PDB file of C-alpha atoms in Angstrom:
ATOM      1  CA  UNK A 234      -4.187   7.031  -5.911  1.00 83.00           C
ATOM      2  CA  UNK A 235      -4.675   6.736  -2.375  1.00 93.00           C
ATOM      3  CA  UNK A 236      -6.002   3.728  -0.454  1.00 95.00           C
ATOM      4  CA  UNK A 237      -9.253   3.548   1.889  1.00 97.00           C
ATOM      5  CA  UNK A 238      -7.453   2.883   4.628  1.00 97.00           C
ATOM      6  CA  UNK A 239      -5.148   5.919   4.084  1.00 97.00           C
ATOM      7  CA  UNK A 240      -8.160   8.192   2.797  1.00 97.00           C
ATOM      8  CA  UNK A 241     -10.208   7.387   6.245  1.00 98.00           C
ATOM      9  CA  UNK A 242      -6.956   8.140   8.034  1.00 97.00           C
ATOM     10  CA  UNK A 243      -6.467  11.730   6.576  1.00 98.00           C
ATOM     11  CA  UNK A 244      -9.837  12.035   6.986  1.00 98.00           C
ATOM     12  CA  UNK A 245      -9.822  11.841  10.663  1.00 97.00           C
ATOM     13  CA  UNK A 246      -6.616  13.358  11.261  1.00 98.00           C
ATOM     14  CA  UNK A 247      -4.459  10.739  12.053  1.00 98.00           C
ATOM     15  CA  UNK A 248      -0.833   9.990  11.150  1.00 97.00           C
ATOM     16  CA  UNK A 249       0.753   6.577  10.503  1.00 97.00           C
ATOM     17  CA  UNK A 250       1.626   6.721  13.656  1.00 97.00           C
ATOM     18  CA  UNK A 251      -1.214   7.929  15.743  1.00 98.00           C
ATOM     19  CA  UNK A 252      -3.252   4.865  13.944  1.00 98.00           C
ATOM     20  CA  UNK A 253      -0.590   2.494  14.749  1.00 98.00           C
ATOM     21  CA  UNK A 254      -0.964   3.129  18.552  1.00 98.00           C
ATOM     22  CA  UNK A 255      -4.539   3.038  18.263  1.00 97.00           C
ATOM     23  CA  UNK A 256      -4.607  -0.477  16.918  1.00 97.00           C
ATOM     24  CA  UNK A 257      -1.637  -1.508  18.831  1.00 97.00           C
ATOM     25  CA  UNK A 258       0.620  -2.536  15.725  1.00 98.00           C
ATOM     26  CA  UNK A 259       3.416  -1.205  14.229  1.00 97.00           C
ATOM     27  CA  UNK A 260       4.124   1.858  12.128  1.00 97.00           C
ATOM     28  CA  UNK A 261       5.357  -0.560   9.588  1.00 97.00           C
ATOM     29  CA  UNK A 262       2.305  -3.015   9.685  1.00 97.00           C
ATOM     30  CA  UNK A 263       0.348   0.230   9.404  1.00 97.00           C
ATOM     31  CA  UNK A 264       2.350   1.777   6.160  1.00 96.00           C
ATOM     32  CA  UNK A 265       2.080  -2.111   4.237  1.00 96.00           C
ATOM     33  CA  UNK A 266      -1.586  -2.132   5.174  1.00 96.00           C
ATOM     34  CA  UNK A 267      -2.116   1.630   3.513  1.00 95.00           C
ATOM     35  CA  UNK A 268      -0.160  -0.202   0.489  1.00 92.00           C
ATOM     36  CA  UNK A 269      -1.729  -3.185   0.366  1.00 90.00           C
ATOM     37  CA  UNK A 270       0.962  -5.440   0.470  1.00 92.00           C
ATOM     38  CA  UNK A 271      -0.594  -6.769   3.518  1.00 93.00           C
ATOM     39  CA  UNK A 272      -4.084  -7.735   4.201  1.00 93.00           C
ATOM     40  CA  UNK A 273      -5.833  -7.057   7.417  1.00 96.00           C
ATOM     41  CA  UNK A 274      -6.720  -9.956   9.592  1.00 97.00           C
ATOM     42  CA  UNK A 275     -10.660 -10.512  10.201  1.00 97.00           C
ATOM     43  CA  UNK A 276     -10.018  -8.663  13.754  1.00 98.00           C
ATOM     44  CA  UNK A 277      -7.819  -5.651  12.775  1.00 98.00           C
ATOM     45  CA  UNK A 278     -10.240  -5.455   9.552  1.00 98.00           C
ATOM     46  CA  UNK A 279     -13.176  -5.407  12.893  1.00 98.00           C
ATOM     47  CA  UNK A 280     -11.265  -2.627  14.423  1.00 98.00           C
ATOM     48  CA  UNK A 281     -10.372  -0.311  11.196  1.00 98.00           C
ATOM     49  CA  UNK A 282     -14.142  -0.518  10.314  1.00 98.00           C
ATOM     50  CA  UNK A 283     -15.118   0.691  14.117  1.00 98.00           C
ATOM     51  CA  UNK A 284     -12.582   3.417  13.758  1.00 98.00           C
ATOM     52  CA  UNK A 285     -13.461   4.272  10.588  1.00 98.00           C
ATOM     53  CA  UNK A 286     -17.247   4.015  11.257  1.00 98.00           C
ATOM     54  CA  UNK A 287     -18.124   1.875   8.707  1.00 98.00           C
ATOM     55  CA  UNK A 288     -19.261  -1.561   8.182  1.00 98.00           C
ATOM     56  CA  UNK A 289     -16.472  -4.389   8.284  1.00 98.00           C
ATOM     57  CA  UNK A 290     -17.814  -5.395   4.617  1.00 98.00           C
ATOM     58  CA  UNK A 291     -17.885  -1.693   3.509  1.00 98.00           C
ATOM     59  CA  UNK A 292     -13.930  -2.059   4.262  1.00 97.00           C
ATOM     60  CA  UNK A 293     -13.256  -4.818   2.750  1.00 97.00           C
ATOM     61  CA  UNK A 294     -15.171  -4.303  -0.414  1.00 97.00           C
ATOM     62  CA  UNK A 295     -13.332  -1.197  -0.788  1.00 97.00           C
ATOM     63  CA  UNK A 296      -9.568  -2.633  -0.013  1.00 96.00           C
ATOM     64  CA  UNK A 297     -10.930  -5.258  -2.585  1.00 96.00           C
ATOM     65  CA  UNK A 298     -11.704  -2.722  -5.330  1.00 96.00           C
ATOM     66  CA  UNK A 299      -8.361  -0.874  -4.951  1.00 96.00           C
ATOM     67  CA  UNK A 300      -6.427  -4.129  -4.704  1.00 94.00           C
ATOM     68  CA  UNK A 301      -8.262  -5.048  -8.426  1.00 94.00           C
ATOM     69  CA  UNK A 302      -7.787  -1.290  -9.444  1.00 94.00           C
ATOM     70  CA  UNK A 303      -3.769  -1.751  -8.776  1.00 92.00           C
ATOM     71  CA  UNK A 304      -3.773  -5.120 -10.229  1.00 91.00           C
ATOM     72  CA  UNK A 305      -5.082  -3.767 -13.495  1.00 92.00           C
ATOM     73  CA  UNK A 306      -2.681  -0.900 -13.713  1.00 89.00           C
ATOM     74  CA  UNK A 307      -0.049  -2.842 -13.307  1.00 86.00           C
ATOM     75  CA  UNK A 308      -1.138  -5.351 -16.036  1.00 89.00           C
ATOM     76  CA  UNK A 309      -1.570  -2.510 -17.759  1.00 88.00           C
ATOM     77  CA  UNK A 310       1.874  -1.027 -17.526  1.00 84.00           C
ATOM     78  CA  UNK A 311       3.564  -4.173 -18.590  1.00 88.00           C
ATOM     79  CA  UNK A 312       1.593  -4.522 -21.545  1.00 86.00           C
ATOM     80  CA  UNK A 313       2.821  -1.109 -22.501  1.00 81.00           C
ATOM     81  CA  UNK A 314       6.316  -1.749 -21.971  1.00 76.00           C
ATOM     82  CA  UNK A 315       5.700  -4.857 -23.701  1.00 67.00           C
ATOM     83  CA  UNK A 316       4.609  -3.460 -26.786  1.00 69.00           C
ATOM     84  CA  UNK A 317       7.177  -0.419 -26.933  1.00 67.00           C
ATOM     85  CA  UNK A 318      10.170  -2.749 -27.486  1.00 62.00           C
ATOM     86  CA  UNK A 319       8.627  -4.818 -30.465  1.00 58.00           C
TER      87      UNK A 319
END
């Protein structure tokens, strides 16, 4: 499952890289952002959705969604794991 901010990426045809430059942050701020281990700040969330083309709110609500998607597969998986070893 990919995230929005690495789906709009591909879908320009830009690497890690490439968007790193263009928002003037690091490869490795880019790759935790695309993981969502990080959350943009309300200016680099600004300057995704003007890249992007889209609404700041559009973003968000998205990065929201797949955080909560995540969330729930991994409360999933430890309820399985939980319930194999009884």
């Amino acid at each position: 499952m990919k995230s929005p901010i690495r789906k709009r990426r591909e879908a320009l045809g830009l690497s890690r890289a490439e968007l790193a430059v263009v928002l003037n942050i690091s490869y490795t701020h880019t790759s935790s952002l695309e993981r969502c281990e990080q959350q943009p700040s309300p200016e680099l969330l600004r300057a995704l959705a003007r890249l992007f083309n889209v609404e700041p709110k559009t973003l968000e609500h998205e990065l929201t969604a797949y955080r909560d998607k995540l969330r729930h597969e991994v409360q999933e998986r430890v309820t399985n794991v939980g319930s194999t070893r009884r």
